[in-house]
XYZ file of C-alpha atoms in Angstrom:
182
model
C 16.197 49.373 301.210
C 18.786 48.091 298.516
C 19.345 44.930 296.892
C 22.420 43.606 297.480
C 25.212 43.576 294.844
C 25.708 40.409 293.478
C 29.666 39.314 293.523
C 31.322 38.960 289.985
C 33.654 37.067 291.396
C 32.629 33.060 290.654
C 33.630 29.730 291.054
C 34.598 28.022 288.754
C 31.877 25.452 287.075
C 32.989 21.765 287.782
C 33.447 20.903 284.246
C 35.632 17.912 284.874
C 33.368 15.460 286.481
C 30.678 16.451 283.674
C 33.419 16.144 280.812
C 35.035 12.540 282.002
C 31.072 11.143 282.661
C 30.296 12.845 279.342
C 33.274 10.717 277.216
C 32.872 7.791 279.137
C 28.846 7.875 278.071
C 30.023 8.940 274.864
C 32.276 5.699 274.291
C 29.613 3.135 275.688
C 26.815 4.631 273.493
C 29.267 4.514 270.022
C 29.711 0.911 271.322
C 26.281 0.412 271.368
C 25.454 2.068 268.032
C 28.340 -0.055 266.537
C 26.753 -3.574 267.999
C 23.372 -2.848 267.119
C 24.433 -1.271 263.653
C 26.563 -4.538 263.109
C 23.764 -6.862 264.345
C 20.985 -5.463 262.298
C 23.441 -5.296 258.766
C 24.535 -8.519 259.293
C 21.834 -10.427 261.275
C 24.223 -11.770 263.769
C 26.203 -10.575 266.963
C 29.979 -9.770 266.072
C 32.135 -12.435 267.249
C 34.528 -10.799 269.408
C 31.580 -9.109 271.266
C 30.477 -12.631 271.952
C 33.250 -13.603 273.311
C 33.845 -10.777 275.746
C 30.277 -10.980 276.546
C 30.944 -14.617 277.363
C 33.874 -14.059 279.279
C 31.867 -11.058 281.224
C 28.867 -13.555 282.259
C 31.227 -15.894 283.370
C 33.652 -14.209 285.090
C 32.512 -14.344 289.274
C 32.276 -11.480 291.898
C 35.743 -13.340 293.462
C 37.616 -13.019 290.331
C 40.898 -10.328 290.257
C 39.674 -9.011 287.203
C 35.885 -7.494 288.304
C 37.707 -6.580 291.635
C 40.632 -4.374 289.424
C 38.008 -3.165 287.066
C 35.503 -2.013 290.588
C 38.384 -0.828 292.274
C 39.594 1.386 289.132
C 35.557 2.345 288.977
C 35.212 3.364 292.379
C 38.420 5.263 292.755
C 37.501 7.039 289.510
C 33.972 7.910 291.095
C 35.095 9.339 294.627
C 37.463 11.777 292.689
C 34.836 12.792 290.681
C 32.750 13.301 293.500
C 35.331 15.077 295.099
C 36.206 17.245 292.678
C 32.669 18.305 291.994
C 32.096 19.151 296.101
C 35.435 21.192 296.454
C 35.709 24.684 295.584
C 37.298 25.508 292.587
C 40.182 28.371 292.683
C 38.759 31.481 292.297
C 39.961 32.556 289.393
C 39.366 36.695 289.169
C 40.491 38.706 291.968
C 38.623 42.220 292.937
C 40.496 45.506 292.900
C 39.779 48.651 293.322
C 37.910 48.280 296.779
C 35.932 51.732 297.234
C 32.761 52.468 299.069
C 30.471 52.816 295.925
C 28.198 49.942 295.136
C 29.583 46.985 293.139
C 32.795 45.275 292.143
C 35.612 45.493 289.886
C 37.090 42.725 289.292
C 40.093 41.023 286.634
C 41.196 37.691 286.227
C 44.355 36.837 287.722
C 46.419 36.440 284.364
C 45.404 40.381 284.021
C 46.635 41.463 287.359
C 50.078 39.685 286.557
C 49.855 41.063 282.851
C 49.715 44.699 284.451
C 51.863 44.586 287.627
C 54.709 43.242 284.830
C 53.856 46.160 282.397
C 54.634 48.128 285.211
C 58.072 46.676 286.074
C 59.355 46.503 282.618
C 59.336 50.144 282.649
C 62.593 49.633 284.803
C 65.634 49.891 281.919
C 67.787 47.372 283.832
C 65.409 44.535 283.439
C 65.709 42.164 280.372
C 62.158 40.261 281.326
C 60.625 39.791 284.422
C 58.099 36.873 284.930
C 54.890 37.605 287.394
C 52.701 34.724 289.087
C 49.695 35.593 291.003
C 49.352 33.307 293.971
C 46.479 33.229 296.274
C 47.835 35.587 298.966
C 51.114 37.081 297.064
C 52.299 38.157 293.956
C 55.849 36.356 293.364
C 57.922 38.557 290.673
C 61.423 36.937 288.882
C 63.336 39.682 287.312
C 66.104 38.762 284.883
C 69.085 41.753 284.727
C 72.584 41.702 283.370
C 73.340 44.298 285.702
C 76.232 42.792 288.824
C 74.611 44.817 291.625
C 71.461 42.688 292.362
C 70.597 44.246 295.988
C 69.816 47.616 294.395
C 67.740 46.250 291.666
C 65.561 44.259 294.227
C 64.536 47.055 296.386
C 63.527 48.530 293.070
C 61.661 46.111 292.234
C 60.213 45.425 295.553
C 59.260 49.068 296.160
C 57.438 49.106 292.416
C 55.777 45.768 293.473
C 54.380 47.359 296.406
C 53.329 50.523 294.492
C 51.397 48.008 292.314
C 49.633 46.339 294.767
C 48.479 49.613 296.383
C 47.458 50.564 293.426
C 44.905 47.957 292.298
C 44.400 47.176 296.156
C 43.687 43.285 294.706
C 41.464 41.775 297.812
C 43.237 39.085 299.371
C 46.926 39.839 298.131
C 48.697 41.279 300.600
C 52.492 40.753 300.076
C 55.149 40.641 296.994
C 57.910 37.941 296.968
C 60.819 39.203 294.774
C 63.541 37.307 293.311
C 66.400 38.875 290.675
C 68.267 36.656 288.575
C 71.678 37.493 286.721
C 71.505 36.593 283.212
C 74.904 36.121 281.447
């Protein structure tokens, strides 16, 4: 019996929860450091953290300002939460599809990269811009040429040729657009 092939393709790690609790740790511990650094130099608390330590002990569960600053809190929390539950966008696609064992796999920015190395071999195009969506490849082609019909079935057909190409699982269709330059 074989193992099965693990997938290359990934999620992406939820690096933005971690990274905004990871800063907002990082400020409340230099705050710290700074407090107790000033308290121990100096012997005394700094004055403005007395004050806002005053104003914090006696500000009351009613008042606007602890209700703004747990609203903002909470908000901030159940997108964080949500963000870190959610799937990420896959972010390489697999091509290639054969029956051998395994995966090939490139990142989307690749698959774009090639499918527009491929159209700029037309000589009519001045530059052609390729996005990789997650079901379609969407292609802008800039000409100087008057006759834009002919240039998008072109295009389209090369598109096409591309995609059955690197057989990218998942993308199925091309949208083409050709814009006149001047």
């Amino acid at each position: 019996m074989r193992a099965p092939v693990p997938k290359l393709i990934h999620r992406p790690s939820r690096s933005a929860p971690a990274a905004l609790l990871a800063l907002l740790l990082l400020a409340l511990g230099s705050l710290g450091i700074w407090l107790l650094g000033h308290r121990l130099i100096t012997g005394v608390w700094p004055q403005r953290a007395l004050r806002t330590l005053e104003a914090i002990s006696s500000a009351s569960f009613g008042s606007t300002w602890v209700l703004i600053i747990a609203g903002v809190a909470a908000v901030c929390g159940l997108a964080m939460l949500i963000s870190a539950l959610l799937p990420g966008k896959i972010d390489r696609v697999a091509i290639l599809h054969d029956d051998f064992p395994g995966q090939t796999a490139v990142s989307r920015r690749d698959l774009a990269t090639s499918v527009k190395n491929q159209l700029e071999q037309i000589g009519v195009i001045r530059s052609v811009t390729v996005t990789v969506h997650h079901s379609r490849i969407e292609v802008i082609a800039f000409t100087d040429l008057d006759d834009l019909a002919a240039l998008h079935e072109v295009v389209s057909q090369k598109t096409d040729e591309a995609l059955r190409t690197f057989q990218p699982s998942g993308i199925t269709r091309s949208r083409v657009h050709i814009k006149q330059t001047n």
